[in-house]
Every structure is written in C-alpha cells, then in structure tokens.
Coordinates of N, CA and C and ligand atoms in Angstrom, one line a residue:
M1209 N -38.7 -38.4 -3.2 CA -39.0 -40.0 -3.2 C -39.6 -40.1 -1.6
E1210 N -39.6 -41.1 -1.0 CA -40.8 -41.2 0.2 C -39.2 -41.4 1.1
A1211 N -39.4 -41.6 2.5 CA -37.9 -42.1 3.2 C -37.8 -43.5 3.1
A1212 N -39.2 -44.0 2.9 CA -38.6 -45.0 3.4 C -38.2 -46.2 2.3
Q1213 N -38.5 -45.5 0.9 CA -38.3 -45.1 -0.6 C -36.8 -45.5 -0.6
A1214 N -36.2 -44.4 -0.2 CA -35.2 -43.9 -0.5 C -34.4 -44.8 0.6
L1215 N -34.6 -45.5 1.6 CA -33.9 -46.1 2.3 C -33.5 -47.7 1.7
A1216 N -34.7 -48.1 1.2 CA -34.7 -49.1 0.6 C -34.1 -49.7 -0.2
A1217 N -33.7 -47.9 -1.1 CA -32.7 -48.5 -2.3 C -31.3 -48.0 -2.5
K1218 N -30.6 -47.9 -1.0 CA -29.4 -47.7 -0.9 C -28.9 -49.9 -0.7
P1219 N -27.8 -49.9 -0.5 CA -27.1 -50.7 -0.6 C -27.1 -50.8 1.1
V1220 N -27.3 -53.1 1.5 CA -27.4 -53.0 2.8 C -26.0 -53.1 3.5
I1221 N -25.8 -52.1 5.2 CA -24.8 -51.9 5.5 C -24.3 -53.0 5.9
K1222 N -22.9 -53.4 5.9 CA -22.3 -55.0 6.7 C -21.0 -54.5 7.8
V1223 N -21.7 -55.2 9.1 CA -21.2 -54.3 9.9 C -20.8 -55.8 10.6
A1224 N -19.1 -55.2 11.0 CA -18.7 -56.2 11.9 C -18.6 -56.2 12.8
A1225 N -19.4 -57.0 13.8 CA -19.2 -56.1 15.4 C -18.6 -57.2 16.2
I1226 N -17.6 -56.3 17.5 CA -16.8 -57.4 18.0 C -16.8 -57.0 19.3
C1227 N -16.8 -58.0 20.2 CA -16.8 -58.1 21.3 C -15.5 -57.8 21.8
G1228 N -14.9 -56.7 23.6 CA -13.9 -57.3 24.0 C -13.8 -57.9 25.0
S1229 N -14.3 -58.6 25.1 CA -14.8 -59.9 26.1 C -15.1 -61.0 26.0
L1230 N -14.1 -62.3 26.4 CA -14.4 -62.9 25.6 C -15.0 -64.1 27.1
R1231 N -15.7 -63.7 27.8 CA -16.6 -64.5 29.1 C -17.4 -64.7 28.2
K1232 N -18.3 -65.6 28.8 CA -19.6 -66.9 28.2 C -20.6 -66.2 28.4
A1233 N -20.7 -65.8 29.9 CA -21.9 -64.8 29.8 C -21.7 -63.3 29.9
S1234 N -21.1 -62.7 28.6 CA -20.0 -61.5 28.7 C -21.7 -60.8 28.6
F1235 N -22.0 -59.5 29.0 CA -23.2 -58.2 28.7 C -22.5 -57.7 27.8
N1236 N -21.4 -57.6 27.3 CA -21.4 -56.9 26.1 C -21.3 -57.7 24.8
R1237 N -20.9 -58.8 25.1 CA -21.8 -59.9 24.2 C -23.2 -59.9 23.7
G1238 N -23.6 -59.4 24.9 CA -25.2 -59.8 25.3 C -25.7 -58.5 24.4
L1239 N -24.7 -57.7 24.5 CA -25.7 -55.9 23.6 C -25.1 -56.6 21.8
I1240 N -23.9 -57.1 21.7 CA -23.8 -57.8 20.1 C -24.8 -58.4 19.8
R1241 N -25.2 -59.2 20.9 CA -26.9 -60.3 20.3 C -27.9 -59.6 19.9
C1242 N -28.2 -58.2 20.9 CA -29.7 -57.6 21.2 C -29.2 -56.1 19.9
A1243 N -28.1 -55.9 19.3 CA -27.9 -55.1 18.5 C -28.4 -55.8 16.4
I1244 N -27.7 -56.9 17.1 CA -28.4 -58.1 15.9 C -29.9 -58.1 15.6
E1245 N -30.5 -58.7 16.6 CA -31.5 -58.8 16.9 C -32.4 -57.6 16.0
L1246 N -32.3 -56.6 16.9 CA -32.3 -55.0 16.3 C -32.8 -54.7 15.1
C1247 N -31.1 -54.7 14.3 CA -31.1 -54.7 13.4 C -32.2 -55.6 12.2
N1248 N -32.5 -57.3 12.7 CA -33.4 -57.8 11.9 C -34.4 -57.7 12.2
E1249 N -35.1 -57.2 13.4 CA -36.5 -56.8 13.4 C -37.2 -55.5 13.0
S1250 N -35.6 -54.5 13.0 CA -36.5 -53.1 12.9 C -35.6 -51.8 12.7
I1251 N -34.9 -52.4 11.4 CA -33.7 -51.2 11.2 C -33.4 -52.1 9.6
P1252 N -34.5 -51.8 9.0 CA -34.0 -52.1 7.6 C -32.9 -51.6 7.1
G1253 N -32.0 -52.2 6.0 CA -30.6 -51.8 5.3 C -29.5 -51.8 6.0
M1254 N -29.4 -53.0 7.2 CA -27.8 -52.9 7.5 C -28.2 -54.7 8.2
K1255 N -27.1 -55.1 8.6 CA -27.0 -56.3 9.0 C -25.8 -56.8 10.0
I1256 N -25.7 -57.5 11.0 CA -24.5 -56.9 12.2 C -24.2 -58.7 11.6
E1257 N -22.8 -58.9 12.0 CA -22.0 -60.5 12.1 C -21.0 -60.0 13.4
H1258 N -21.2 -61.0 14.1 CA -20.4 -61.2 15.4 C -19.4 -62.0 14.5
V1259 N -17.8 -60.9 15.0 CA -16.5 -61.4 14.4 C -15.6 -61.7 15.4
D1260 N -15.7 -63.9 15.9 CA -14.9 -64.0 16.9 C -13.5 -63.8 17.0
I1261 N -12.8 -63.2 18.1 CA -11.6 -62.7 18.4 C -10.5 -63.5 19.5
E1262 N -11.6 -64.8 19.3 CA -11.1 -65.5 20.4 C -9.8 -66.9 20.1
P1263 N -9.7 -66.4 18.2 CA -9.0 -67.4 18.1 C -7.9 -67.1 17.8
L1264 N -8.0 -65.9 17.7 CA -6.1 -65.1 17.4 C -5.3 -65.3 18.4
P1265 N -4.2 -65.6 17.3 CA -3.1 -65.7 18.7 C -2.7 -64.6 19.4
I1266 N -1.7 -64.2 20.3 CA -1.1 -62.9 21.1 C -0.3 -62.3 19.3
I1267 N -0.6 -61.3 19.4 CA 0.5 -60.2 18.3 C 1.9 -60.4 18.4
N1268 N 2.3 -61.0 17.6 CA 3.7 -62.1 17.2 C 4.1 -61.1 16.2
P1269 N 4.7 -60.5 15.5 CA 5.1 -60.1 14.2 C 5.9 -61.7 13.6
D1270 N 6.8 -62.4 14.1 CA 7.9 -63.0 14.0 C 6.7 -64.3 13.0
L1271 N 5.3 -64.3 13.5 CA 4.3 -64.9 13.2 C 4.4 -64.7 11.5
E1272 N 4.4 -63.7 11.0 CA 3.8 -63.0 9.8 C 5.3 -63.7 8.7
I1273 N 4.8 -64.5 7.9 CA 6.0 -65.4 6.6 C 5.3 -64.8 5.7
D1274 N 6.1 -64.2 4.4 CA 6.3 -63.9 3.3 C 5.0 -63.2 3.3
S1275 N 4.9 -61.9 4.3 CA 3.5 -61.2 4.1 C 2.6 -61.9 4.2
K1276 N 2.8 -63.3 4.9 CA 1.3 -63.8 5.4 C 0.8 -64.3 7.0
Y1277 N -0.1 -64.0 7.3 CA -0.7 -64.2 8.7 C -0.8 -65.5 8.8
P1278 N -0.9 -65.6 10.2 CA -1.5 -67.5 10.6 C -2.6 -67.4 10.3
P1279 N -3.5 -68.5 10.0 CA -5.0 -68.6 9.5 C -6.2 -68.0 10.2
P1280 N -5.9 -67.8 11.9 CA -7.2 -67.0 12.1 C -7.3 -65.7 11.8
V1281 N -6.0 -65.3 11.9 CA -5.7 -63.7 11.4 C -6.2 -63.3 10.2
E1282 N -5.7 -64.0 8.7 CA -6.2 -64.0 7.7 C -7.4 -63.5 8.1
A1283 N -8.2 -65.2 8.3 CA -9.8 -64.7 8.3 C -10.9 -63.7 9.3
F1284 N -10.0 -63.3 9.9 CA -10.2 -61.8 11.0 C -9.9 -60.8 9.8
R1285 N -9.1 -60.6 9.5 CA -8.6 -59.6 8.7 C -9.8 -59.6 7.5
R1286 N -9.8 -60.4 7.1 CA -10.7 -60.5 5.5 C -12.1 -60.2 6.1
K1287 N -13.0 -60.2 7.2 CA -14.2 -60.1 7.7 C -14.5 -58.2 7.7
I1288 N -13.5 -58.1 8.8 CA -12.6 -56.6 8.8 C -13.0 -55.9 7.8
L1289 N -12.0 -56.3 6.7 CA -12.2 -55.9 4.8 C -13.3 -55.5 4.5
E1290 N -14.1 -56.8 4.7 CA -15.2 -56.7 3.9 C -16.6 -56.0 4.5
A1291 N -16.2 -55.6 6.1 CA -17.4 -55.0 6.3 C -17.7 -53.3 6.2
D1292 N -18.6 -52.8 6.0 CA -19.0 -51.6 5.8 C -18.7 -50.4 7.3
S1293 N -18.7 -51.2 8.0 CA -18.5 -50.3 9.4 C -18.2 -51.3 10.9
I1294 N -18.6 -50.9 11.9 CA -17.8 -51.8 13.0 C -18.6 -51.2 14.2
L1295 N -18.5 -52.3 14.8 CA -19.6 -52.0 15.6 C -18.6 -52.9 17.1
F1296 N -18.1 -52.0 17.8 CA -17.5 -52.4 19.4 C -18.5 -52.4 20.4
A1297 N -18.3 -53.6 20.9 CA -18.6 -53.5 22.3 C -18.0 -54.6 23.3
S1298 N -17.8 -53.2 24.5 CA -16.6 -54.0 24.6 C -16.5 -53.6 26.3
P1299 N -15.9 -54.1 27.7 CA -15.6 -53.5 28.9 C -14.7 -52.8 29.2
E1300 N -14.5 -52.7 30.0 CA -13.5 -51.5 30.4 C -12.3 -52.6 31.5
Y1301 N -11.3 -52.9 31.4 CA -9.8 -53.4 31.9 C -9.1 -52.7 32.3
N1302 N -9.4 -52.3 34.1 CA -8.0 -51.6 34.8 C -8.1 -50.0 33.8
Y1303 N -9.2 -49.8 33.5 CA -9.3 -48.3 33.4 C -9.1 -47.9 31.9
S1304 N -9.0 -49.0 30.8 CA -8.6 -49.1 29.0 C -9.6 -50.3 28.6
I1305 N -8.3 -50.7 27.6 CA -9.0 -51.5 27.0 C -8.5 -53.0 26.6
P1306 N -9.4 -53.9 26.8 CA -9.1 -55.5 27.4 C -8.1 -56.0 26.5
A1307 N -7.2 -56.6 26.9 CA -5.8 -57.7 26.1 C -6.6 -58.0 24.8
P1308 N -7.7 -58.7 24.9 CA -8.0 -59.4 24.0 C -8.6 -58.4 22.6
L1309 N -9.0 -57.7 23.3 CA -9.8 -56.5 21.9 C -7.9 -55.4 21.4
K1310 N -7.5 -55.3 22.3 CA -6.3 -55.1 21.6 C -5.6 -55.3 20.4
N1311 N -5.5 -56.7 21.2 CA -4.6 -57.6 20.3 C -5.4 -57.8 18.7
A1312 N -6.6 -57.7 18.8 CA -7.2 -58.0 17.5 C -7.3 -56.7 16.8
V1313 N -7.5 -55.6 17.4 CA -7.3 -54.1 16.9 C -5.6 -54.5 15.5
D1314 N -4.8 -54.7 17.1 CA -3.1 -54.7 16.7 C -3.0 -55.8 15.3
W1315 N -3.8 -57.1 15.2 CA -3.5 -57.8 13.7 C -4.0 -57.0 12.6
A1316 N -5.1 -56.3 13.3 CA -6.0 -56.0 11.6 C -5.3 -54.4 11.8
S1317 N -4.5 -54.1 12.2 CA -3.5 -53.2 11.5 C -2.1 -53.1 10.9
R1318 N -1.8 -55.0 11.1 CA -1.0 -55.1 10.2 C -1.0 -54.3 8.8
P1319 N 0.2 -54.2 7.8 CA -0.1 -53.6 6.7 C -1.3 -55.2 5.4
P1320 N -1.6 -54.3 4.8 CA -2.6 -53.6 4.8 C -3.3 -53.4 5.7
N1321 N -3.5 -51.9 6.6 CA -4.1 -51.3 7.7 C -5.9 -51.6 7.3
V1322 N -6.7 -52.7 7.4 CA -7.7 -53.1 7.3 C -9.3 -52.4 7.6
W1323 N -8.7 -51.5 9.0 CA -9.7 -50.8 9.7 C -9.7 -48.9 8.9
A1324 N -8.5 -48.8 7.7 CA -8.4 -47.2 7.7 C -9.7 -47.2 6.9
D1325 N -10.4 -45.9 7.2 CA -11.7 -45.2 6.7 C -12.8 -45.9 7.1
K1326 N -12.8 -47.1 7.8 CA -14.4 -47.3 8.4 C -14.6 -46.4 9.4
P1327 N -16.2 -46.3 9.2 CA -16.9 -45.8 10.4 C -17.2 -46.9 10.8
A1328 N -17.2 -46.1 12.7 CA -17.2 -47.6 13.7 C -18.1 -46.7 14.6
A1329 N -18.9 -47.2 16.0 CA -19.2 -47.2 16.5 C -18.7 -47.7 18.1
I1330 N -18.4 -47.6 19.2 CA -18.4 -48.4 20.6 C -19.3 -48.0 21.5
V1331 N -20.0 -49.1 22.2 CA -21.0 -48.9 23.2 C -20.2 -50.1 24.3
S1332 N -20.4 -49.9 25.6 CA -19.5 -50.3 26.7 C -20.5 -50.7 27.8
A1333 N -20.7 -52.1 28.5 CA -21.7 -52.6 29.3 C -19.4 -53.0 30.9
A1334 N -19.7 -52.1 31.9 CA -18.8 -52.3 32.8 C -19.4 -52.0 34.1
G1335 N -18.3 -51.9 35.2 CA -18.3 -51.3 35.9 C -18.8 -49.9 36.6
S1336 N -18.7 -49.1 37.4 CA -19.0 -47.2 37.7 C -19.1 -46.5 36.9
A1337 N -18.2 -46.5 36.1 CA -17.8 -45.6 35.0 C -18.9 -45.7 33.5
G1338 N -19.3 -47.3 33.6 CA -20.1 -47.5 32.7 C -18.4 -47.9 31.2
G1339 N -17.4 -48.3 31.3 CA -16.4 -48.3 30.2 C -16.5 -47.1 29.8
S1340 N -16.7 -45.3 30.2 CA -16.2 -44.7 29.4 C -14.5 -44.2 28.4
R1341 N -13.6 -45.2 30.0 CA -12.3 -44.7 29.9 C -12.2 -45.8 28.9
A1342 N -12.3 -46.6 28.5 CA -11.6 -47.8 27.8 C -12.6 -47.4 26.2
Q1343 N -13.7 -47.1 26.2 CA -14.4 -45.9 25.0 C -13.2 -44.8 24.5
Y1344 N -12.8 -44.4 25.8 CA -12.0 -43.3 25.0 C -10.7 -43.3 24.3
H1345 N -10.0 -44.8 24.9 CA -8.6 -45.0 24.7 C -9.3 -45.6 23.3
L1346 N -10.1 -46.6 23.3 CA -10.2 -47.2 22.1 C -10.2 -46.0 20.7
R1347 N -11.1 -45.1 21.0 CA -11.0 -44.0 19.9 C -9.6 -43.0 19.8
Q1348 N -8.8 -42.9 21.1 CA -7.4 -42.6 20.5 C -6.8 -43.5 19.5
V1349 N -6.8 -44.7 19.8 CA -6.4 -46.0 19.2 C -6.6 -45.5 17.6
G1350 N -8.1 -45.1 17.4 CA -8.5 -44.7 15.8 C -7.9 -43.7 15.1
V1351 N -7.5 -43.0 16.1 CA -6.9 -41.4 15.6 C -6.0 -42.3 14.1
F1352 N -5.1 -42.9 15.5 CA -3.4 -43.7 14.2 C -4.0 -44.4 12.5
L1353 N -4.8 -45.8 13.3 CA -5.8 -46.6 12.3 C -6.9 -45.9 11.4
D1354 N -7.2 -43.9 11.0 CA -7.9 -43.9 10.6 C -9.4 -44.5 10.8
L1355 N -10.0 -45.0 11.9 CA -11.0 -45.5 12.1 C -12.2 -44.2 12.3
H1356 N -12.7 -44.1 11.6 CA -14.0 -43.3 12.1 C -14.9 -43.0 12.6
F1357 N -15.1 -43.2 14.2 CA -16.3 -43.1 15.2 C -17.5 -42.4 15.5
I1358 N -18.5 -42.5 15.5 CA -19.8 -41.6 15.3 C -19.3 -41.2 17.0
N1359 N -19.7 -39.8 17.3 CA -19.7 -39.6 18.2 C -20.2 -38.9 19.2
K1360 N -21.9 -39.3 19.0 CA -23.0 -39.4 19.3 C -24.3 -40.3 18.6
P1361 N -25.1 -41.1 19.7 CA -25.0 -40.9 21.1 C -23.9 -41.9 21.7
E1362 N -23.6 -41.6 22.7 CA -22.9 -42.5 23.4 C -23.8 -42.9 24.3
L1363 N -22.8 -44.7 24.6 CA -23.4 -45.9 25.4 C -22.7 -46.4 26.3
F1364 N -22.7 -45.8 27.8 CA -22.1 -46.6 28.8 C -22.8 -47.1 29.7
I1365 N -22.7 -48.0 29.8 CA -23.9 -49.5 30.8 C -23.0 -49.1 32.1
Q1366 N -23.6 -49.1 33.2 CA -23.2 -49.4 34.4 C -23.9 -50.4 34.7
A1367 N -23.1 -52.1 34.5 CA -23.4 -53.0 34.0 C -23.9 -53.6 35.4
F1368 N -23.3 -53.3 37.2 CA -23.6 -53.9 38.2 C -24.8 -53.3 39.0
Q1369 N -25.4 -52.0 39.0 CA -26.3 -50.9 38.9 C -27.6 -51.4 39.0
P1370 N -28.5 -51.9 40.4 CA -29.7 -51.9 39.8 C -30.6 -50.8 39.4
P1371 N -32.2 -51.0 38.9 CA -32.0 -52.9 38.5 C -31.3 -53.0 37.6
M1372 N -31.2 -54.7 37.8 CA -29.7 -55.2 36.6 C -30.8 -55.4 35.1
K1373 N -29.6 -55.1 34.2 CA -30.0 -54.8 33.1 C -29.8 -55.8 31.7
F1374 N -29.0 -56.9 32.4 CA -28.5 -58.0 32.0 C -29.1 -59.4 32.5
D1375 N -29.5 -60.4 31.9 CA -29.8 -61.7 32.9 C -28.6 -62.4 33.3
S1376 N -28.4 -63.6 33.4 CA -27.0 -64.1 34.0 C -26.9 -64.5 33.0
D1377 N -27.4 -64.8 31.6 CA -26.8 -65.3 30.7 C -25.9 -64.4 29.4
G1378 N -26.2 -62.8 30.1 CA -25.5 -62.1 29.4 C -26.1 -61.3 28.2
N1379 N -27.6 -61.6 28.6 CA -28.8 -61.5 27.8 C -29.0 -59.7 28.3
L1380 N -29.5 -58.7 27.3 CA -29.7 -57.1 27.4 C -31.5 -57.4 27.7
I1381 N -31.9 -57.1 29.4 CA -32.9 -57.2 29.0 C -34.2 -56.1 29.5
D1382 N -32.9 -55.0 29.5 CA -34.2 -53.3 29.9 C -34.2 -52.7 28.5
P1383 N -35.5 -52.7 28.5 CA -36.3 -51.9 27.2 C -35.6 -50.8 27.3
E1384 N -35.1 -49.8 28.2 CA -34.6 -48.4 27.9 C -33.5 -48.6 27.2
T1385 N -32.3 -49.3 27.7 CA -31.1 -49.2 27.3 C -30.9 -50.3 25.7
K1386 N -32.1 -51.2 25.7 CA -32.6 -51.4 23.8 C -32.4 -50.4 23.4
E1387 N -33.7 -49.3 23.6 CA -33.9 -48.7 22.8 C -32.5 -47.5 22.7
R1388 N -31.7 -46.9 23.9 CA -30.5 -46.4 23.2 C -29.1 -47.0 22.6
L1389 N -29.6 -48.7 22.9 CA -28.8 -49.2 21.4 C -28.8 -48.9 20.5
K1390 N -30.3 -49.0 20.1 CA -30.9 -48.6 18.8 C -30.4 -47.5 18.5
R1391 N -30.6 -46.2 19.0 CA -30.1 -45.4 18.1 C -28.5 -44.8 17.9
V1392 N -27.7 -45.8 19.1 CA -25.8 -46.2 18.2 C -26.6 -46.6 17.1
L1393 N -27.1 -47.6 17.0 CA -27.3 -48.4 15.7 C -27.6 -47.2 14.2
L1394 N -28.7 -46.6 14.4 CA -29.5 -45.7 13.9 C -28.6 -44.8 13.1
S1395 N -27.3 -44.0 14.6 CA -26.6 -42.8 14.0 C -25.2 -43.5 13.4
L1396 N -25.0 -45.2 13.7 CA -23.7 -45.4 12.7 C -24.6 -45.4 11.7
Q1397 N -25.3 -46.1 11.0 CA -25.9 -46.6 10.1 C -25.9 -45.1 9.1
A1398 N -26.6 -43.8 9.4 CA -26.3 -42.3 8.7 C -25.4 -42.5 8.8
F1399 N -24.1 -42.3 9.2 CA -22.8 -41.9 9.3 C -22.1 -43.0 8.1
T1400 N -22.4 -44.3 8.3 CA -22.1 -44.8 7.2 C -22.1 -44.0 5.6
H1401 N -23.6 -44.2 6.0 CA -23.9 -43.5 4.2 C -23.5 -42.3 4.0
R1402 N -23.5 -41.0 4.9 CA -22.4 -39.9 5.1 C -21.4 -40.2 4.2
L1403 N -20.4 -41.2 4.5 CA -19.0 -41.8 4.4 C -19.1 -42.0 3.0
R1404 N -20.1 -42.6 2.8 CA -20.2 -43.6 1.3 C -20.2 -42.7 0.3
H1405 N -21.3 -41.3 0.7 CA -21.4 -40.2 -0.9 C -20.3 -39.2 -0.9
S1406 N -19.6 -39.4 0.9 CA -18.2 -38.3 0.3 C -17.2 -38.8 -0.2
S1407 N -17.1 -39.8 -0.7 CA -15.7 -40.8 -1.1 C -16.2 -40.6 -2.7
Ligands
LIG695 C1 -9.0 -57.9 34.7 C2 -10.3 -57.2 35.1 C3 -10.5 -55.4 35.3 C4 -11.1 -54.6 35.0 N1 -11.0 -52.9 35.6 C5 -12.4 -52.3 35.3 C6 -12.1 -51.2 35.4 O1 -11.1 -50.9 35.4 N2 -13.5 -50.5 35.4 C7 -14.8 -51.1 35.4 O2 -15.8 -50.1 35.3 N3 -14.9 -52.2 35.3 C8 -13.5 -53.3 35.0 N4 -14.1 -54.1 35.3 C9 -15.0 -55.0 35.6 C10 -15.3 -55.2 34.3 O3 -15.5 -54.1 33.0 C11 -17.1 -55.8 34.0 O4 -17.1 -57.0 35.0 C12 -17.7 -56.4 33.1 O5 -19.1 -56.5 33.3 C13 -16.9 -57.2 31.8 O6 -17.8 -57.2 31.1 P1 -18.5 -59.0 30.5 O7 -19.9 -58.8 30.7 O8 -18.7 -58.2 28.7 O9 -17.5 -59.6 30.6 C14 -12.4 -55.4 35.5 C15 -12.6 -57.1 35.2 C16 -11.6 -57.3 34.9 C17 -11.3 -59.0 34.6

C-alpha cells in the first residue's frame, strides 16, 4: 500500500489542545491556532480542537459532590477523555507551569484520571529559555498521570528575541517556526498511531 493510502486508511486522530496562558493575545494560544491551521491544510488524519481552561474553578475537592464535578469541570474532563492525544502550548511562569494549566491538569487527574495513557506533546513560547523549565516540569507531572510525551522534536520559542515571531495579536508569523511546529505535530501523530497499535 502507498504511504498516502496507508495514512488515509487510519482513523482520524482527535487532539485536545490546551493553552497555559489566559492572555487574549497569547503567543501560546497563537501556536494552537497555527497548529489547527497546519492540520487543516497539510496534515491529513489529524484534527485539533482548542479546549478552553478559563471556565475551570480553582481546584477544591469540596466541589466534588456525590462523585460529580462542577459542570465546567465535567465538560473539560469529557473533552480530554474523548481525545486521542493532547497538545499543550504554554508559557513559563517563574520557572514552572502557569497556575491555570496546573489547575486544569489537577482537575482532569481526579478519579478516574482522564489523562491516563494519552500521548502528548508540549510546545512553549516564553522568555530567554523558551519555556524549557515549564516543559520539563509538565513532563515530570505527566509521569504520575501516565501521560506519554513525545521526546523529540522539542520546540522552545524565545518569544521576545528579534526578529519577532508573533504579531501583536499573538499570531505566529515566522515560517521557520511554523515548519518546526509542523514537525512536532507529525511526531505526535506518528506516536499516537504507535501507541494505538501496541494496545
Ligand atoms: C507571572 C509571570 C511569570 C513569568 N515567569 C517567566 C519565567 O520564569 N521564565 C520565562 O521565560 N518567562 C516568564 N514570564 C514571561 C512569559 O513566559 C512570557 O510573557 C510569555 O510570552 C507569556 O506567554 P503568552 O504570550 O502565551 O501569554 C513570566 C510571565 C508572568 C506573567
């Protein structure tokens, strides 16, 4: 079978994309918009949906009543459960994961842990280290949650280093970075297929 035919025969991979920044003109949200476009234009067999974490309340187990979660949490957990894999795009806050992202990770980890066995990728736009410390913290959290991150390629974007890679609305405008983002998505797609075949 031709490679293109083989790919077409595989079921479409549904990716839930989560942004660690709540900022309107977030660069990381721009990475997710670009990833969605890349999939629509040039990555057959993969669909990305942005899942908003802003409506989630701050984690508090007292909000869990009769094993039910508040409606925004239930909706978020369902999106994660239904996804085949996860794309995180997050800035670094004080050498770690931003609080809204950790909050979302914690809600979806409550029983049953809906992250379990999901393939995942993380990309980041941040300051001088490009978000690498936040990425490695998230990978560490993922160990306990049974999230399986692709190892390579890594994408750390130094958002403030000229020439600017994002416009003032947070859209990714740098062709080379777009190409690197595409390679991350292709790696996530291949890894998701591999994990499916091994189960
Ligand atoms: C509270 C706070 C802490 C930050 N700490 C770091 C940091 O430790 N390392 C870093 O590279 N950038 C840090 N930054 C800068 C952000 O990572 C950077 O502004 C990034 O572009 C924000 O992402 P966004 O455009 O998606 O909102 C921090 C920003 C804020 C608001």
